[in-house]
mmCIF file of C-alpha atoms and ligand atoms in Angstrom:
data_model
loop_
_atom_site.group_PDB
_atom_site.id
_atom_site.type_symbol
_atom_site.label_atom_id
_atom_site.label_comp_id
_atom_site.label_asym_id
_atom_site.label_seq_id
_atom_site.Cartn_x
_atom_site.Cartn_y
_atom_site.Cartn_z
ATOM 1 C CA UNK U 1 21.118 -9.116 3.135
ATOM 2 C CA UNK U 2 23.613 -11.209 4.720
ATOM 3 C CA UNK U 3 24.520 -11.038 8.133
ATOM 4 C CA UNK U 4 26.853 -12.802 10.274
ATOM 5 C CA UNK U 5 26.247 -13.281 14.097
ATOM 6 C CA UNK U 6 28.546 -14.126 16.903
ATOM 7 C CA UNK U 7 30.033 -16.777 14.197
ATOM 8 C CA UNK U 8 33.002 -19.074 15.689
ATOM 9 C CA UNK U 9 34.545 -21.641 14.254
ATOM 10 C CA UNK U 10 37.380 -23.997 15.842
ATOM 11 C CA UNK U 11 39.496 -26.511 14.266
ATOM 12 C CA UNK U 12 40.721 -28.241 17.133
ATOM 13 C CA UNK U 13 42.383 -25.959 19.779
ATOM 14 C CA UNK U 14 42.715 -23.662 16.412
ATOM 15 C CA UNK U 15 40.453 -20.408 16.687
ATOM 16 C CA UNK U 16 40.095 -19.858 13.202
ATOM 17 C CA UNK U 17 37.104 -17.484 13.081
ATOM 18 C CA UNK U 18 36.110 -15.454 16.926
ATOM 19 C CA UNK U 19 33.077 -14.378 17.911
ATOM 20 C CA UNK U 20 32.627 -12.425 14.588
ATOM 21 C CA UNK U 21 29.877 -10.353 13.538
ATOM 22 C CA UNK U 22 28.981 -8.482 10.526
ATOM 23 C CA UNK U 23 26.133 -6.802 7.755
ATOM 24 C CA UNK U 24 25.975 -7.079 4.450
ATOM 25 C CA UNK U 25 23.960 -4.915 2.918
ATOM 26 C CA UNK U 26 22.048 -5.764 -0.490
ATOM 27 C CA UNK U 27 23.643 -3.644 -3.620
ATOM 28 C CA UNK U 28 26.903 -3.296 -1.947
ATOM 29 C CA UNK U 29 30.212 -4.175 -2.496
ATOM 30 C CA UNK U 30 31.886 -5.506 0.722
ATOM 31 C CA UNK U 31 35.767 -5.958 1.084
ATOM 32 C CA UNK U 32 37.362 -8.534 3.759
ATOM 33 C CA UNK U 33 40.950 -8.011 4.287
ATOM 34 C CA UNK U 34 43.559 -9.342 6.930
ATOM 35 C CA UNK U 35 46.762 -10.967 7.522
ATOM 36 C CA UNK U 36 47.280 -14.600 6.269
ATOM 37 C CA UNK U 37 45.580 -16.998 8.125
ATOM 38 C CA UNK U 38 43.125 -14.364 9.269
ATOM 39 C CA UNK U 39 40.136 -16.784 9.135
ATOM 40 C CA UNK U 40 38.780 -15.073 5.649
ATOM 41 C CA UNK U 41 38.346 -17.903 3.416
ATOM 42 C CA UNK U 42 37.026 -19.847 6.569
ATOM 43 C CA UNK U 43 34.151 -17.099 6.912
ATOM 44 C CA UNK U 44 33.154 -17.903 3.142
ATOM 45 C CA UNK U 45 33.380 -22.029 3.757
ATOM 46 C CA UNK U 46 30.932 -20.905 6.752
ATOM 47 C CA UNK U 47 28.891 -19.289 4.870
ATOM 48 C CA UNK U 48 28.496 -21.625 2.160
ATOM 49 C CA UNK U 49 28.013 -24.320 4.270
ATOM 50 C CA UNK U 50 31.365 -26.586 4.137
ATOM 51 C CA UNK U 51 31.485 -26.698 8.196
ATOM 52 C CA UNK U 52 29.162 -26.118 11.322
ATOM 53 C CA UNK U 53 30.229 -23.540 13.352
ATOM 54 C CA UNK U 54 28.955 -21.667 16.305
ATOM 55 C CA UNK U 55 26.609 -18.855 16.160
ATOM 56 C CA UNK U 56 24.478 -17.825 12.999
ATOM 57 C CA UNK U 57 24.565 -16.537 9.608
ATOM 58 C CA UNK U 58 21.111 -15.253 8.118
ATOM 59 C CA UNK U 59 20.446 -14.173 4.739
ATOM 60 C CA UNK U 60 17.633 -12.093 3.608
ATOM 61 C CA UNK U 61 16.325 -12.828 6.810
ATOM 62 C CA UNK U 62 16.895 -16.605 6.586
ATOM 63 C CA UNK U 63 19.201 -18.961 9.120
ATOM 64 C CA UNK U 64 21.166 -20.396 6.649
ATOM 65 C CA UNK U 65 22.932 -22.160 9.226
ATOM 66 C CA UNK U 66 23.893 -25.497 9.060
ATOM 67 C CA UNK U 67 22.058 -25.951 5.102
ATOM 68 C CA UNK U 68 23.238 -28.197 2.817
ATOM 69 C CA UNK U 69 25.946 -26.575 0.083
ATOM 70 C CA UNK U 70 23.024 -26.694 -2.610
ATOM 71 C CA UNK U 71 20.871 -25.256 -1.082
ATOM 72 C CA UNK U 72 22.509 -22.022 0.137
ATOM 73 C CA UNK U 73 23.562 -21.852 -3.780
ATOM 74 C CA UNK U 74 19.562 -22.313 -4.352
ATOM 75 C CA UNK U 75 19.030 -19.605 -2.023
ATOM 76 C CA UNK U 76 21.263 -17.397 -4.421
ATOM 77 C CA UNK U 77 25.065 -17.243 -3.033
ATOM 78 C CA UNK U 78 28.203 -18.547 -5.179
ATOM 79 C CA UNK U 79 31.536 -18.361 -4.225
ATOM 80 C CA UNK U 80 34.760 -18.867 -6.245
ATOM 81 C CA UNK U 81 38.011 -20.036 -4.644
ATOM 82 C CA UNK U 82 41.126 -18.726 -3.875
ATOM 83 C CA UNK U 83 43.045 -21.275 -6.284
ATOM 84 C CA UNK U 84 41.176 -21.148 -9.775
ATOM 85 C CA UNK U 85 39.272 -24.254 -10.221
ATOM 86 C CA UNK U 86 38.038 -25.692 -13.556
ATOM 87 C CA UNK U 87 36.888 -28.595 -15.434
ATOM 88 C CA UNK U 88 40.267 -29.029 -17.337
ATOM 89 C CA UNK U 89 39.146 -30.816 -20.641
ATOM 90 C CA UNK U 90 35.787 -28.962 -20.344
ATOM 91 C CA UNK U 91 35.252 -26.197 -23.071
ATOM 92 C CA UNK U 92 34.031 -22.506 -21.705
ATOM 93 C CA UNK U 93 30.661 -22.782 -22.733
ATOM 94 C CA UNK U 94 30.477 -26.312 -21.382
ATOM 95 C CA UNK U 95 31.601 -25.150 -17.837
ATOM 96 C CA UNK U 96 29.469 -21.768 -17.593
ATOM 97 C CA UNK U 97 26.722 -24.301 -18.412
ATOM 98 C CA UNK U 98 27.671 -26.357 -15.514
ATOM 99 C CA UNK U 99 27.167 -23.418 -13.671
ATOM 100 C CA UNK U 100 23.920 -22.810 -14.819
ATOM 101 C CA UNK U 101 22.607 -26.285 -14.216
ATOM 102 C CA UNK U 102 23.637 -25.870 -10.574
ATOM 103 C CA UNK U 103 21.652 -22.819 -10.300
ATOM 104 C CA UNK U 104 18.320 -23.773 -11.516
ATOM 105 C CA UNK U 105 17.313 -27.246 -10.907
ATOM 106 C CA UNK U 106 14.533 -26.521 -13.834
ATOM 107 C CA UNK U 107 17.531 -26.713 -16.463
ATOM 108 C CA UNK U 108 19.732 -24.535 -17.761
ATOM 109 C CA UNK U 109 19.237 -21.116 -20.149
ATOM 110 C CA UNK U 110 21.238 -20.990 -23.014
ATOM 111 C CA UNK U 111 20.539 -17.405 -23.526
ATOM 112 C CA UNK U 112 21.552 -16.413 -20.309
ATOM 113 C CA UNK U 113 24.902 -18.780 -20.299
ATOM 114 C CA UNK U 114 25.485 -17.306 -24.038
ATOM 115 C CA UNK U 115 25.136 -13.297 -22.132
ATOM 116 C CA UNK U 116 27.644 -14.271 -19.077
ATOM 117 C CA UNK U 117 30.286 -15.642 -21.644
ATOM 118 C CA UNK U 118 29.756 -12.281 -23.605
ATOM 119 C CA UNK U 119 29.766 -10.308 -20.859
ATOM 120 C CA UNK U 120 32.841 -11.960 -19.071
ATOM 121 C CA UNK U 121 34.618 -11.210 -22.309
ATOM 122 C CA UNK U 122 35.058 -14.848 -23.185
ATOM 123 C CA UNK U 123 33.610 -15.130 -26.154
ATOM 124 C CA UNK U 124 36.312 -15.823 -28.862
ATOM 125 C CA UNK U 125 37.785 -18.776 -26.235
ATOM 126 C CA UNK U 126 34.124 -20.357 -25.982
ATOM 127 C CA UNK U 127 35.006 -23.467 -27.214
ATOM 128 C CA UNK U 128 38.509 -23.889 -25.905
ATOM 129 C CA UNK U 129 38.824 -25.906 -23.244
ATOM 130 C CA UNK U 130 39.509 -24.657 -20.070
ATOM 131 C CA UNK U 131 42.959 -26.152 -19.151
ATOM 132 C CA UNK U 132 44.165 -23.826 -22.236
ATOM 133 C CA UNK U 133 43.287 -20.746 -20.963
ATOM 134 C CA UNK U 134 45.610 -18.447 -19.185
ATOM 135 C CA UNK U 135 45.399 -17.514 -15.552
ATOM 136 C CA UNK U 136 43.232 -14.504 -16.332
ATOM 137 C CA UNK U 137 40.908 -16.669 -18.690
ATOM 138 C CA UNK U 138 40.850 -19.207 -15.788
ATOM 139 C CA UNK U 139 39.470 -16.431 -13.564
ATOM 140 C CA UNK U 140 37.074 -15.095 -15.690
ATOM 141 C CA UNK U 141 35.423 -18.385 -16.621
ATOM 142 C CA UNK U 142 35.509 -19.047 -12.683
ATOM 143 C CA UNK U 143 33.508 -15.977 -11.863
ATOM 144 C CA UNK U 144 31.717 -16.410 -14.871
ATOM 145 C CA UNK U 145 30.439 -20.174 -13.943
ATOM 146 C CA UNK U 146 29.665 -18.605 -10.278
ATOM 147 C CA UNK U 147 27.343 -15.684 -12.231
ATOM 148 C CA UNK U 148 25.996 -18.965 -13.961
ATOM 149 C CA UNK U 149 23.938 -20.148 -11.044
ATOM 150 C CA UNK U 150 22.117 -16.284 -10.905
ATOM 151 C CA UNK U 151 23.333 -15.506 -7.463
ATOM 152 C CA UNK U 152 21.842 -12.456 -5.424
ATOM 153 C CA UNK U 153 25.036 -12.711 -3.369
ATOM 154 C CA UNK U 154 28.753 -13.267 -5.447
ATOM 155 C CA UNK U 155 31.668 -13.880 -2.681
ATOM 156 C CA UNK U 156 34.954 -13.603 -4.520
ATOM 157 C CA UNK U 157 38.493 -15.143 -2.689
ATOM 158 C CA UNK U 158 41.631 -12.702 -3.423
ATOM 159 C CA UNK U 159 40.566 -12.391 -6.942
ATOM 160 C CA UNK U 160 42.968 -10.388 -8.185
ATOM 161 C CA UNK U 161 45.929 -13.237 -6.827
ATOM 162 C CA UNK U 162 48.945 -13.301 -8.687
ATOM 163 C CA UNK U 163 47.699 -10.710 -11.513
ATOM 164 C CA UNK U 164 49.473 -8.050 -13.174
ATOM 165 C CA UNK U 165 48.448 -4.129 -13.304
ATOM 166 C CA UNK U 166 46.564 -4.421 -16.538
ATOM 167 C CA UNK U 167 44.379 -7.992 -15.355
ATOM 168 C CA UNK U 168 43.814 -6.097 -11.901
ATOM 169 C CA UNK U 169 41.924 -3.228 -13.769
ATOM 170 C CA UNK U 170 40.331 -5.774 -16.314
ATOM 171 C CA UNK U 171 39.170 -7.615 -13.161
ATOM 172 C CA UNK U 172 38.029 -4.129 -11.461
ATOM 173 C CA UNK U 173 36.231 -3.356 -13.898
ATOM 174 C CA UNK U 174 34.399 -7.040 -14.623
ATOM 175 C CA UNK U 175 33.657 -6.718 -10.772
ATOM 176 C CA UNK U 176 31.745 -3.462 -10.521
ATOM 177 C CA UNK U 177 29.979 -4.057 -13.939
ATOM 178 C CA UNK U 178 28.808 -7.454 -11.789
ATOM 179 C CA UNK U 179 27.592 -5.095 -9.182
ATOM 180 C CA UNK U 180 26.264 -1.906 -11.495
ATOM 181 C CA UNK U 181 24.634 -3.610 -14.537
ATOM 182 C CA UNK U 182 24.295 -7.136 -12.972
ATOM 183 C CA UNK U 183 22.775 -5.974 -10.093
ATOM 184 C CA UNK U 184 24.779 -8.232 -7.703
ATOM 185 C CA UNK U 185 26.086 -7.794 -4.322
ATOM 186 C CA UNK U 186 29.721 -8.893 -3.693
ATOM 187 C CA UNK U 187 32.009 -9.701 -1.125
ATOM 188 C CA UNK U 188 35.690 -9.289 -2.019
ATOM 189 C CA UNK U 189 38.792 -10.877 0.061
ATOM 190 C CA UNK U 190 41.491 -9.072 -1.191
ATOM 191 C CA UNK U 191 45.082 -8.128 -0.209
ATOM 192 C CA UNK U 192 45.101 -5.070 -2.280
ATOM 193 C CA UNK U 193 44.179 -2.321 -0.630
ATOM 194 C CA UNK U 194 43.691 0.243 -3.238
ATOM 195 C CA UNK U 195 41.289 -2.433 -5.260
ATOM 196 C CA UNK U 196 39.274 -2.336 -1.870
ATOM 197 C CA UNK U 197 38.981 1.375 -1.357
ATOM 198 C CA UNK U 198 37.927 1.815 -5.071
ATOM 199 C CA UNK U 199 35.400 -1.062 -5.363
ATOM 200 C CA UNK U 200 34.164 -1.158 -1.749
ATOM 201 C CA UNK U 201 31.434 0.348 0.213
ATOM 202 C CA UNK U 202 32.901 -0.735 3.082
ATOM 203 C CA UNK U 203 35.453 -2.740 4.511
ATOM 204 C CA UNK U 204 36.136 -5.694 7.232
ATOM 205 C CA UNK U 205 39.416 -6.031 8.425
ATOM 206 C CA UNK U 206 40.141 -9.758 10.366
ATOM 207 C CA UNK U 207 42.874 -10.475 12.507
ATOM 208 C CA UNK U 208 43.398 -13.828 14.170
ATOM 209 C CA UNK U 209 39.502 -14.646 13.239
ATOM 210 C CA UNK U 210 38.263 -11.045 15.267
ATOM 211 C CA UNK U 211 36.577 -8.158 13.999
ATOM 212 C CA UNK U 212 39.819 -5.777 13.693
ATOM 213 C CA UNK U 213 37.817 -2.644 12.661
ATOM 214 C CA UNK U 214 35.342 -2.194 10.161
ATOM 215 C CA UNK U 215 33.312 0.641 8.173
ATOM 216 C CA UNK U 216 34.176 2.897 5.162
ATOM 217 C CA UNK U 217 37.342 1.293 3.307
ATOM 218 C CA UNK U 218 39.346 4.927 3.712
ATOM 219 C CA UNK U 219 38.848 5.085 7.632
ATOM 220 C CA UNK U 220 39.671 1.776 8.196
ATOM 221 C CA UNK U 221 43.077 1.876 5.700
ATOM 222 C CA UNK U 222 44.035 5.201 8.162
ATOM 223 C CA UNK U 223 42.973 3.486 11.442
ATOM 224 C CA UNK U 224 45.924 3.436 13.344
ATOM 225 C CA UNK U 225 44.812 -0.352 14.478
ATOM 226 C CA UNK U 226 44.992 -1.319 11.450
ATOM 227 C CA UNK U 227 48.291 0.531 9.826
ATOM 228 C CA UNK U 228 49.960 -1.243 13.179
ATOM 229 C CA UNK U 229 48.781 -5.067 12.923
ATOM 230 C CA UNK U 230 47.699 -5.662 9.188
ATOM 231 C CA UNK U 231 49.461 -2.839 7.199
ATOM 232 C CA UNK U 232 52.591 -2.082 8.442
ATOM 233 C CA UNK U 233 54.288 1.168 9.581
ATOM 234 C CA UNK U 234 55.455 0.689 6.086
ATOM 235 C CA UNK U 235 52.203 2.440 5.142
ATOM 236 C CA UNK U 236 51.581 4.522 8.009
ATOM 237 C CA UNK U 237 51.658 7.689 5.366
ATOM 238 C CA UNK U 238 49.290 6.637 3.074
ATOM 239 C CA UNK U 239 47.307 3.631 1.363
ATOM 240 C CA UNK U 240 49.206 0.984 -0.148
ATOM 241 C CA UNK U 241 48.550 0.105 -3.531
HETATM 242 N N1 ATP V 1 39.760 -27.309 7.074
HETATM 243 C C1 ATP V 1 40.621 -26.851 7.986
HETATM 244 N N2 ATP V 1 41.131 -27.639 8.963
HETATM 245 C C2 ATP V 1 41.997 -27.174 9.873
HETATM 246 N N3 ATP V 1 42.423 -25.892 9.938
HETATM 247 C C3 ATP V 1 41.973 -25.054 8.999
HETATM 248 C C4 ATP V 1 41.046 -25.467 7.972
HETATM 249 N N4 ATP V 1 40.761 -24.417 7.180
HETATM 250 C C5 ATP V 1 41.472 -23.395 7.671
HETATM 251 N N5 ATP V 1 42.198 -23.761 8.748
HETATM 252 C C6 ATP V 1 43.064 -22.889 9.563
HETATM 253 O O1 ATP V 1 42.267 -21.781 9.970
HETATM 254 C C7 ATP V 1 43.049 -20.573 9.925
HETATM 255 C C8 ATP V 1 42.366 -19.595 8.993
HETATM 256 O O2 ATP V 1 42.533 -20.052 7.651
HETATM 257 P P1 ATP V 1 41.921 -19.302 6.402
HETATM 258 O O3 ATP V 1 42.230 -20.123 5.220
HETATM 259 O O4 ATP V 1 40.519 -18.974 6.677
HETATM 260 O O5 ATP V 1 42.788 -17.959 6.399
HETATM 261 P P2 ATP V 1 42.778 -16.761 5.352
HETATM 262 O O6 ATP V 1 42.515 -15.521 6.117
HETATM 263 O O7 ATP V 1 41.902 -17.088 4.208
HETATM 264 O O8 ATP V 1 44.316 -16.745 4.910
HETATM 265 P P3 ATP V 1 45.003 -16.437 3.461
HETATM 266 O O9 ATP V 1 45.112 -14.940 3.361
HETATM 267 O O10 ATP V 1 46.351 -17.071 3.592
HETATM 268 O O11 ATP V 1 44.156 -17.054 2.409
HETATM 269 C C9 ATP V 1 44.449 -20.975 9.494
HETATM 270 O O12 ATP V 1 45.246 -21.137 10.645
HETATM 271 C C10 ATP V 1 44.226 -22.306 8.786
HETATM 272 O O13 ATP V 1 45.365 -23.125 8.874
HETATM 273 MG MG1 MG V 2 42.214 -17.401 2.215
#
């Protein structure tokens, strides 16, 4: 679905993303993980068009590259960022709406931006505005706006960021009902490892903007490669959680 070819990207004399390649396969749930500064939120900005780069990035058979922000949301990918962004004195159903006008140029569906706020579990906050809610609100109505714009392709940036054990599993859970009942593919940077080997199909591991290792989530947590440059020895008897 979306694929990723011989993609560079310099900032200067930086190297933040080298000579990567990789496939994204439509249905699946795809992690990225690596060590800060690792070039993963770079790879999205690619991807959605904030910079040129070197190289190509197709989806569903398309060169995306170098297209206009809008349009590769047209095309059917949305993103949300790494620091929760909102319309502060917009209400939830105001922003989700937002979302949905930025999807479909024709308008926007009220009964569709009415089933994201239900299913996002955001329906008694509706008509809050957004600067009230908490952080796990603020997520929530991020990824909800994103869902908004009926993406084939969701690309999620350390979602789970400064949560607590009970929002991780709320957030699990909202993620692979996106993927099961939504029928969306996602791509998930995250820095917990045991939310990518539970929700991923497989997993990309970046180091210094290079392919590290990648494949299913459980090799690549035990791949020595890995343990030794992104994990720690720390970890070298199991995966982290
Ligand atoms: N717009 C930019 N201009 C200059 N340098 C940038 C820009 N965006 C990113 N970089 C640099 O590129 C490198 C990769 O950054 P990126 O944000 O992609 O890392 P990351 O893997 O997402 O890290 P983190 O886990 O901390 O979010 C870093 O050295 C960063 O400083
Ligand atoms: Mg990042």
């Amino acid at each position: 679905m979306l694929k990723a070819i011989h993609v560079t990207k310099k900032f200067g004399e930086l190297v933040a993303v080298n000579d990567l390649s990789f496939d994204v396969e439509k249905g699946q749930i795809f992690g990225i993980a690596g060590p800060n500064g690792a070039g993963k939120s770079t790879v999205y900005n690619l991807i959605t068009g904030f910079f040129p780069f070197d190289g190509a990035i197709e989806f569903e058979g398309r060169n995306i590259s170098g297209m206009p922000t809008h349009r590769i949301a047209q095309l059917g990918i949305s993103r949300t960022f790494q620091i929760p962004r909102t319309f502060p004195s917009l209400t939830v159903e105001k922003s989700v709406g937002v979302g949905s006008r930025f999807g479909d140029p024709g308008g926007f569906d009220r009964n569709y931006v009415d089933r994201i706020i239900d299913f996002m579990g955001l329906e008694a906050v509706r008509r809050e505005t957004t600067g009230q809610l908490n952080l796990l609100g603020k997520k929530k109505l991020m990824i909800g706006a994103a869902l908004a714009t009926r993406p084939k392709l969701l690309m999620l940036d350390e979602p789970m960021a400064g949560s607590n054990t009970s929002e991780i599993k709320s957030l699990m859970h909202l993620i692979q009902a996106i993927n099961t009942d939504l029928g969306v593919t996602i791509i998930i940077i995250e820095h917990f490892m045991k939310v990518l080997t539970e929700l991923t199909g497989t997993l990309l591991i970046i180091q210094t903007g290079t392919k590290l290792c990648c494949g299913d989530p459980r090799e690549v947590t035990s791949d020595p490669r890995v343990i030794e440059s992104y994990l720690g020895e720390a970890y070298a008897d199991g995966i982290p959680s």
